[in-house]
């Protein structure tokens, strides 16, 4: 599915770990879960596809369906060859992109600290779990974040006096002085 025209951009809600203010793309729930499942299977459970194949073969054999077991094995071999071919193509493309797409980036303070930065992001299915979550979010998660932000703004508006309060030398909040200061300007 290509939803390039339907993608909405939101900012990353995790301010503590955010190094840049890079927007996150909102994916449909199905695309989000399938891509994340692919990444988790690849990184943490690489033997899962072969276990599924073996289970399907054993199930066909237990039913006495030898032709079905052979068909499952052939389909699994075809899929494995296709995955290997895709992997080789991706590795070759990644090597070519690495030569052309990485540009030197100065870190700021020390000009000797140069890192290589990609011009174009890698495809989502090649990201790590952390990289995937940094770049995208699901529709439900985006809606949840927007609702949380709206509720935070409401509470801040209601409790504006507390947010505007200043601490004295003893660490106590001085709400009364804020109210006096805000009343003086009127």
Coordinates of N, CA and C in Angstrom, one line a residue:
X1 N 0.8 -1.2 0.0 CA 0.0 0.0 0.0 C 0.9 1.2 0.0
X2 N 0.6 2.1 -0.9 CA 1.3 3.4 -0.9 C 0.3 4.5 -0.6
X3 N 0.5 5.1 0.6 CA -0.4 6.1 1.1 C 0.3 7.4 1.1
X4 N 1.2 7.7 0.2 CA 2.0 8.9 0.2 C 1.2 10.1 0.2
X5 N 0.0 10.1 -0.4 CA -0.8 11.3 -0.4 C -1.7 11.4 0.8
X6 N -1.8 10.3 1.6 CA -2.7 10.3 2.7 C -1.9 10.5 4.0
X7 N -0.6 10.5 4.0 CA 0.2 10.6 5.2 C 0.1 11.9 5.9
X8 N -0.1 11.9 7.2 CA -0.2 13.1 8.0 C 1.1 13.1 8.9
X9 N 1.6 14.3 9.1 CA 2.8 14.4 9.9 C 2.5 15.0 11.3
X10 N 3.0 14.3 12.3 CA 2.9 14.9 13.7 C 4.3 14.9 14.3
X11 N 4.5 15.7 15.3 CA 5.8 15.8 15.9 C 5.9 14.7 17.0
X12 N 7.1 14.3 17.3 CA 7.4 13.3 18.2 C 7.0 13.8 19.6
X13 N 6.2 13.0 20.3 CA 5.8 13.4 21.7 C 6.8 13.2 22.8
X14 N 7.8 12.4 22.5 CA 8.8 12.0 23.5 C 9.9 13.1 23.5
X15 N 9.7 14.1 24.4 CA 10.6 15.2 24.4 C 12.0 14.9 25.1
X16 N 12.0 13.9 26.0 CA 13.2 13.5 26.7 C 14.2 12.9 25.8
X17 N 13.8 12.0 24.8 CA 14.8 11.3 24.0 C 14.9 12.0 22.6
X18 N 14.2 13.0 22.4 CA 14.2 13.7 21.1 C 15.5 14.5 20.9
X19 N 16.3 14.2 19.8 CA 17.5 15.0 19.5 C 17.2 16.0 18.5
X20 N 16.3 15.7 17.6 CA 15.8 16.7 16.6 C 14.3 16.7 16.6
X21 N 13.8 17.8 16.0 CA 12.3 17.9 15.9 C 11.8 17.3 14.6
X22 N 12.2 16.1 14.3 CA 11.8 15.5 13.1 C 10.3 15.0 13.2
X23 N 9.5 15.3 12.3 CA 8.1 14.9 12.3 C 8.0 13.4 12.1
X24 N 6.9 12.8 12.7 CA 6.6 11.4 12.6 C 5.5 11.2 11.6
X25 N 5.5 10.2 10.8 CA 4.5 9.9 9.8 C 3.5 9.0 10.4
X26 N 2.2 9.3 10.2 CA 1.1 8.5 10.7 C 0.8 7.4 9.6
X27 N 0.9 6.1 10.0 CA 0.5 5.0 9.1 C -0.8 4.5 9.5
X28 N -1.5 3.9 8.6 CA -2.7 3.1 8.9 C -2.3 2.0 9.8
X29 N -3.3 1.6 10.7 CA -3.1 0.6 11.7 C -2.5 -0.7 11.1
X30 N -3.1 -1.2 10.0 CA -2.7 -2.4 9.4 C -1.2 -2.4 8.9
X31 N -0.9 -1.3 8.2 CA 0.5 -1.1 7.7 C 1.5 -1.0 8.8
X32 N 1.1 -0.3 9.9 CA 2.0 -0.1 11.0 C 2.3 -1.4 11.7
X33 N 1.2 -2.2 12.0 CA 1.4 -3.5 12.6 C 2.2 -4.5 11.8
X34 N 1.9 -4.5 10.5 CA 2.6 -5.5 9.6 C 4.0 -5.2 9.5
X35 N 4.4 -3.9 9.4 CA 5.8 -3.5 9.3 C 6.5 -3.8 10.6
X36 N 5.9 -3.4 11.7 CA 6.5 -3.7 13.0 C 6.7 -5.2 13.2
X37 N 5.7 -6.0 12.8 CA 5.8 -7.4 13.0 C 7.0 -8.0 12.2
X38 N 7.1 -7.4 11.0 CA 8.2 -7.9 10.1 C 9.6 -7.6 10.8
X39 N 9.7 -6.3 11.3 CA 10.9 -5.9 12.0 C 11.2 -6.8 13.2
X40 N 10.2 -7.0 14.0 CA 10.4 -7.8 15.3 C 10.8 -9.3 14.9
X41 N 10.1 -9.8 13.9 CA 10.4 -11.2 13.5 C 11.8 -11.3 13.0
X42 N 12.2 -10.3 12.1 CA 13.6 -10.3 11.6 C 14.6 -10.2 12.6
X43 N 14.4 -9.3 13.6 CA 15.5 -9.0 14.6 C 15.5 -9.9 15.8
X44 N 14.3 -10.4 16.2 CA 14.3 -11.1 17.5 C 13.9 -12.6 17.3
X45 N 13.2 -12.9 16.2 CA 12.7 -14.3 16.0 C 13.0 -14.7 14.6
X46 N 14.2 -14.8 14.2 CA 14.5 -15.1 12.8 C 14.1 -16.5 12.3
X47 N 14.0 -17.4 13.3 CA 13.6 -18.8 12.9 C 12.1 -19.0 12.8
X48 N 11.3 -18.0 13.1 CA 9.9 -18.2 13.0 C 9.3 -18.6 11.7
X49 N 9.8 -18.0 10.5 CA 9.2 -18.5 9.3 C 9.5 -20.0 9.0
X50 N 10.7 -20.5 9.4 CA 11.0 -21.9 9.2 C 10.2 -22.8 10.1
X51 N 9.9 -22.3 11.3 CA 9.1 -23.0 12.3 C 7.6 -23.1 11.8
X52 N 7.1 -22.0 11.2 CA 5.8 -22.0 10.6 C 5.7 -23.0 9.4
X53 N 6.8 -23.0 8.6 CA 6.8 -24.0 7.5 C 6.8 -25.4 8.0
X54 N 7.6 -25.7 9.0 CA 7.7 -27.1 9.5 C 6.3 -27.5 10.1
X55 N 5.7 -26.6 10.8 CA 4.4 -26.9 11.4 C 3.3 -27.2 10.3
X56 N 3.4 -26.4 9.2 CA 2.4 -26.7 8.1 C 2.7 -28.0 7.4
X57 N 4.0 -28.3 7.3 CA 4.4 -29.6 6.7 C 3.9 -30.8 7.6
X58 N 4.2 -30.7 8.9 CA 3.7 -31.7 9.8 C 2.2 -31.9 9.9
X59 N 1.5 -30.7 9.8 CA 0.1 -30.8 9.8 C -0.5 -31.5 8.5
X60 N 0.1 -31.2 7.4 CA -0.3 -31.9 6.1 C 0.0 -33.4 6.2
X61 N 1.2 -33.7 6.7 CA 1.6 -35.2 6.8 C 0.6 -35.9 7.8
X62 N 0.3 -35.2 8.9 CA -0.6 -35.9 9.9 C -2.0 -36.2 9.3
X63 N -2.4 -35.4 8.3 CA -3.7 -35.6 7.6 C -3.5 -36.6 6.5
X64 N -2.3 -37.0 6.3 CA -2.0 -38.0 5.2 C -1.9 -37.3 3.8
X65 N -1.8 -36.0 3.8 CA -1.7 -35.3 2.5 C -0.3 -35.0 2.2
X66 N 0.3 -36.1 1.5 CA 1.7 -36.0 1.1 C 1.9 -34.9 0.0
X67 N 1.0 -34.8 -0.9 CA 1.1 -33.8 -2.0 C 1.0 -32.4 -1.4
X68 N 0.2 -32.2 -0.4 CA 0.1 -30.9 0.3 C 1.4 -30.6 1.0
X69 N 2.0 -31.6 1.7 CA 3.3 -31.3 2.4 C 4.4 -30.9 1.4
X70 N 4.4 -31.6 0.2 CA 5.4 -31.3 -0.8 C 5.1 -29.8 -1.3
X71 N 3.9 -29.5 -1.5 CA 3.5 -28.2 -2.0 C 4.0 -27.1 -1.0
X72 N 3.8 -27.4 0.3 CA 4.2 -26.4 1.3 C 5.7 -26.2 1.3
X73 N 6.4 -27.4 1.1 CA 7.9 -27.3 1.1 C 8.4 -26.5 -0.1
X74 N 7.7 -26.8 -1.3 CA 8.1 -26.0 -2.5 C 7.9 -24.5 -2.4
X75 N 6.7 -24.2 -1.8 CA 6.3 -22.8 -1.7 C 7.3 -22.1 -0.7
X76 N 7.7 -22.9 0.4 CA 8.7 -22.3 1.3 C 10.0 -22.1 0.7
X77 N 10.5 -23.0 -0.1 CA 11.7 -22.8 -0.9 C 11.7 -21.6 -1.8
X78 N 10.6 -21.5 -2.5 CA 10.4 -20.4 -3.4 C 10.5 -19.1 -2.6
X79 N 9.7 -19.0 -1.5 CA 9.7 -17.8 -0.7 C 11.1 -17.5 -0.1
X80 N 11.8 -18.6 0.3 CA 13.2 -18.4 0.8 C 14.1 -17.8 -0.2
X81 N 14.0 -18.4 -1.4 CA 14.9 -17.9 -2.5 C 14.5 -16.5 -2.9
X82 N 13.3 -16.1 -2.8 CA 12.8 -14.7 -3.1 C 13.4 -13.8 -2.0
X83 N 13.3 -14.2 -0.7 CA 13.8 -13.4 0.4 C 15.3 -13.2 0.2
X84 N 16.0 -14.3 -0.1 CA 17.5 -14.1 -0.3 C 17.8 -13.2 -1.5
X85 N 17.1 -13.3 -2.6 CA 17.3 -12.4 -3.7 C 17.0 -11.0 -3.3
X86 N 15.9 -10.7 -2.6 CA 15.6 -9.4 -2.2 C 16.7 -8.9 -1.2
X87 N 17.2 -9.7 -0.3 CA 18.2 -9.3 0.6 C 19.5 -8.9 -0.1
X88 N 19.9 -9.7 -1.1 CA 21.1 -9.4 -1.8 C 20.9 -8.1 -2.6
X89 N 19.8 -7.9 -3.2 CA 19.6 -6.6 -3.9 C 19.6 -5.4 -2.9
X90 N 19.0 -5.6 -1.8 CA 18.9 -4.5 -0.8 C 20.3 -4.2 -0.3
X91 N 21.2 -5.3 -0.1 CA 22.5 -5.1 0.4 C 23.3 -4.3 -0.6
X92 N 23.2 -4.7 -1.9 CA 23.9 -4.0 -3.0 C 23.4 -2.6 -3.1
X93 N 22.1 -2.4 -3.0 CA 21.6 -1.0 -3.1 C 22.1 -0.2 -1.9
X94 N 22.1 -0.8 -0.7 CA 22.5 -0.1 0.5 C 24.0 0.3 0.4
X95 N 24.8 -0.6 -0.2 CA 26.2 -0.3 -0.4 C 26.4 0.9 -1.4
X96 N 25.6 0.9 -2.5 CA 25.7 2.0 -3.4 C 25.2 3.3 -2.8
X97 N 24.1 3.2 -2.0 CA 23.5 4.4 -1.4 C 24.5 4.9 -0.4
X98 N 25.2 4.0 0.3 CA 26.1 4.4 1.4 C 27.3 5.3 0.8
X99 N 27.7 4.9 -0.4 CA 28.8 5.6 -1.1 C 28.3 7.0 -1.5
X100 N 27.1 7.1 -2.1 CA 26.6 8.4 -2.6 C 25.7 9.2 -1.7
X101 N 25.0 8.5 -0.8 CA 24.0 9.2 0.0 C 24.4 9.8 1.3
X102 N 25.6 9.3 1.8 CA 26.1 9.8 3.1 C 26.9 11.1 2.9
X103 N 26.5 12.1 3.6 CA 27.2 13.4 3.5 C 27.8 13.7 4.9
X104 N 29.0 14.3 4.9 CA 29.6 14.7 6.2 C 28.7 15.7 6.9
X105 N 28.6 15.6 8.2 CA 27.8 16.5 9.0 C 28.6 16.9 10.2
X106 N 28.8 18.2 10.4 CA 29.6 18.7 11.6 C 28.7 18.7 12.8
X107 N 29.2 18.3 13.9 CA 28.4 18.2 15.1 C 28.2 19.6 15.8
X108 N 29.0 20.6 15.4 CA 28.8 21.9 15.9 C 30.0 22.5 16.6
X109 N 30.2 22.1 17.9 CA 31.3 22.7 18.7 C 32.7 22.3 18.2
X110 N 32.9 21.0 18.0 CA 34.2 20.5 17.5 C 34.1 20.2 16.1
X111 N 34.9 20.9 15.2 CA 34.8 20.6 13.8 C 35.4 19.2 13.4
X112 N 36.2 18.6 14.3 CA 36.8 17.3 14.1 C 35.8 16.2 14.2
X113 N 34.6 16.5 14.9 CA 33.6 15.5 15.1 C 32.7 15.5 13.9
X114 N 33.0 14.7 12.9 CA 32.2 14.6 11.7 C 31.5 13.2 11.6
X115 N 30.2 13.2 11.4 CA 29.5 11.9 11.3 C 28.9 11.9 9.9
X116 N 28.6 10.7 9.4 CA 28.0 10.5 8.1 C 26.5 10.5 8.3
X117 N 25.7 11.3 7.6 CA 24.3 11.4 7.7 C 23.7 11.0 6.3
X118 N 22.6 10.2 6.4 CA 22.0 9.8 5.1 C 21.1 11.0 4.5
X119 N 21.2 11.1 3.2 CA 20.4 12.1 2.5 C 18.9 11.6 2.5
X120 N 18.7 10.4 2.3 CA 17.3 9.8 2.2 C 17.2 8.7 3.3
X121 N 16.1 8.7 4.0 CA 15.9 7.6 5.0 C 15.8 6.2 4.4
X122 N 16.2 5.2 5.1 CA 16.1 3.9 4.6 C 14.6 3.5 4.6
X123 N 14.3 2.4 3.9 CA 12.9 2.0 3.9 C 12.5 1.5 5.3
X124 N 11.2 1.7 5.7 CA 10.8 1.4 7.0 C 11.1 -0.1 7.4
X125 N 10.9 -1.0 6.5 CA 11.1 -2.4 6.9 C 12.5 -2.8 7.2
X126 N 13.5 -1.8 6.9 CA 14.9 -2.1 7.2 C 15.3 -1.4 8.4
X127 N 14.5 -0.6 9.1 CA 14.8 0.1 10.3 C 14.9 -0.9 11.5
X128 N 15.5 -0.4 12.5 CA 15.4 -1.2 13.8 C 14.1 -0.8 14.5
X129 N 13.7 -1.5 15.5 CA 12.5 -1.1 16.2 C 12.5 0.3 16.7
X130 N 13.7 0.7 17.3 CA 13.8 2.1 17.7 C 13.7 3.1 16.6
X131 N 14.4 2.8 15.5 CA 14.3 3.7 14.3 C 12.9 3.8 13.8
X132 N 12.2 2.7 13.8 CA 10.8 2.6 13.3 C 9.9 3.5 14.1
X133 N 10.0 3.4 15.4 CA 9.2 4.2 16.3 C 9.5 5.7 16.3
X134 N 10.8 6.0 16.0 CA 11.2 7.4 15.9 C 10.6 8.0 14.6
X135 N 10.4 7.2 13.6 CA 10.0 7.8 12.3 C 8.5 7.8 12.1
X136 N 7.7 6.8 12.7 CA 6.3 6.6 12.4 C 5.5 6.4 13.7
X137 N 4.2 6.6 13.5 CA 3.3 6.2 14.6 C 2.0 5.7 13.9
X138 N 1.2 5.1 14.7 CA -0.1 4.6 14.1 C -1.2 5.6 14.3
X139 N -2.3 5.4 13.6 CA -3.4 6.4 13.7 C -3.9 6.5 15.2
X140 N -4.1 5.3 15.8 CA -4.5 5.3 17.2 C -3.6 6.0 18.1
X141 N -2.3 5.8 18.0 CA -1.3 6.4 18.8 C -1.3 7.9 18.6
X142 N -1.4 8.3 17.4 CA -1.4 9.8 17.1 C -2.7 10.4 17.7
X143 N -3.8 9.8 17.6 CA -5.0 10.3 18.2 C -4.9 10.4 19.7
X144 N -4.3 9.4 20.3 CA -4.0 9.4 21.7 C -3.1 10.5 22.1
X145 N -2.1 10.7 21.4 CA -1.1 11.8 21.7 C -1.8 13.2 21.6
X146 N -2.7 13.4 20.6 CA -3.4 14.6 20.4 C -4.4 14.8 21.5
X147 N -5.1 13.8 22.0 CA -6.0 13.9 23.1 C -5.2 14.2 24.4
X148 N -4.1 13.6 24.6 CA -3.3 13.9 25.8 C -2.8 15.4 25.8
X149 N -2.4 15.9 24.6 CA -1.9 17.3 24.5 C -3.1 18.2 24.8
X150 N -4.3 17.9 24.2 CA -5.4 18.8 24.5 C -5.8 18.8 25.9
X151 N -5.8 17.6 26.6 CA -6.1 17.6 28.0 C -5.0 18.4 28.8
X152 N -3.8 18.3 28.4 CA -2.7 19.0 29.1 C -2.9 20.5 29.0
X153 N -3.3 20.9 27.9 CA -3.5 22.4 27.7 C -4.7 22.8 28.5
X154 N -5.8 22.0 28.6 CA -6.9 22.4 29.4 C -6.5 22.5 30.9
X155 N -5.8 21.5 31.4 CA -5.4 21.5 32.8 C -4.4 22.7 33.0
X156 N -3.6 23.0 32.1 CA -2.7 24.1 32.3 C -3.4 25.4 32.3
X157 N -4.5 25.5 31.5 CA -5.3 26.7 31.5 C -6.1 26.8 32.9
X158 N -6.6 25.7 33.4 CA -7.3 25.7 34.6 C -6.4 26.0 35.8
X159 N -5.2 25.4 35.7 CA -4.3 25.5 36.8 C -3.2 26.5 36.5
X160 N -3.5 27.5 35.7 CA -2.5 28.5 35.3 C -1.8 29.2 36.4
X161 N -2.5 29.4 37.5 CA -1.9 30.1 38.7 C -0.8 29.3 39.2
X162 N -1.0 28.0 39.3 CA 0.0 27.1 39.8 C 1.2 27.0 38.9
X163 N 1.0 27.0 37.6 CA 2.1 26.9 36.6 C 2.9 28.2 36.6
X164 N 2.2 29.4 36.9 CA 2.9 30.7 36.9 C 3.5 30.9 38.3
X165 N 3.3 30.1 39.3 CA 3.9 30.4 40.6 C 5.4 30.3 40.6
X166 N 6.0 31.1 41.5 CA 7.4 31.1 41.6 C 7.8 30.5 43.0
X167 N 8.9 29.9 43.1 CA 9.4 29.3 44.4 C 10.2 30.4 45.1
X168 N 10.0 30.4 46.4 CA 10.8 31.4 47.2 C 12.1 30.7 47.6
X169 N 12.9 31.3 48.4 CA 14.2 30.7 48.8 C 14.1 29.4 49.5
X170 N 13.0 29.2 50.2 CA 12.8 27.9 50.9 C 12.2 26.8 50.0
X171 N 11.9 27.1 48.8 CA 11.4 26.1 47.9 C 9.9 26.1 47.9
X172 N 9.2 26.9 48.6 CA 7.7 27.0 48.6 C 7.2 27.8 47.5
X173 N 6.1 27.3 46.9 CA 5.5 28.1 45.8 C 4.8 29.3 46.3
X174 N 5.0 30.4 45.7 CA 4.4 31.7 46.1 C 3.3 32.1 45.1
X175 N 2.1 31.4 45.3 CA 1.0 31.6 44.4 C 0.4 33.0 44.6
X176 N 0.3 33.5 45.8 CA -0.2 34.8 46.1 C 0.5 36.0 45.4
X177 N 1.8 35.9 45.3 CA 2.6 37.0 44.6 C 2.3 37.0 43.1
X178 N 2.1 35.8 42.6 CA 1.8 35.7 41.1 C 0.4 36.3 40.8
X179 N -0.5 36.1 41.7 CA -1.8 36.7 41.5 C -1.8 38.2 41.6
X180 N -1.0 38.7 42.6 CA -0.8 40.1 42.7 C -0.2 40.8 41.5
X181 N 0.9 40.1 41.0 CA 1.6 40.6 39.9 C 0.7 40.6 38.6
X182 N -0.1 39.5 38.5 CA -0.9 39.5 37.3 C -2.0 40.5 37.4
X183 N -2.5 40.8 38.6 CA -3.5 41.8 38.8 C -3.1 43.2 38.6
X184 N -1.8 43.5 38.8 CA -1.2 44.8 38.7 C -1.3 45.3 37.2
X185 N -1.1 44.4 36.3 CA -1.0 44.8 34.9 C -2.4 45.2 34.3
X186 N -3.5 44.9 35.0 CA -4.8 45.1 34.4 C -5.2 46.5 34.5

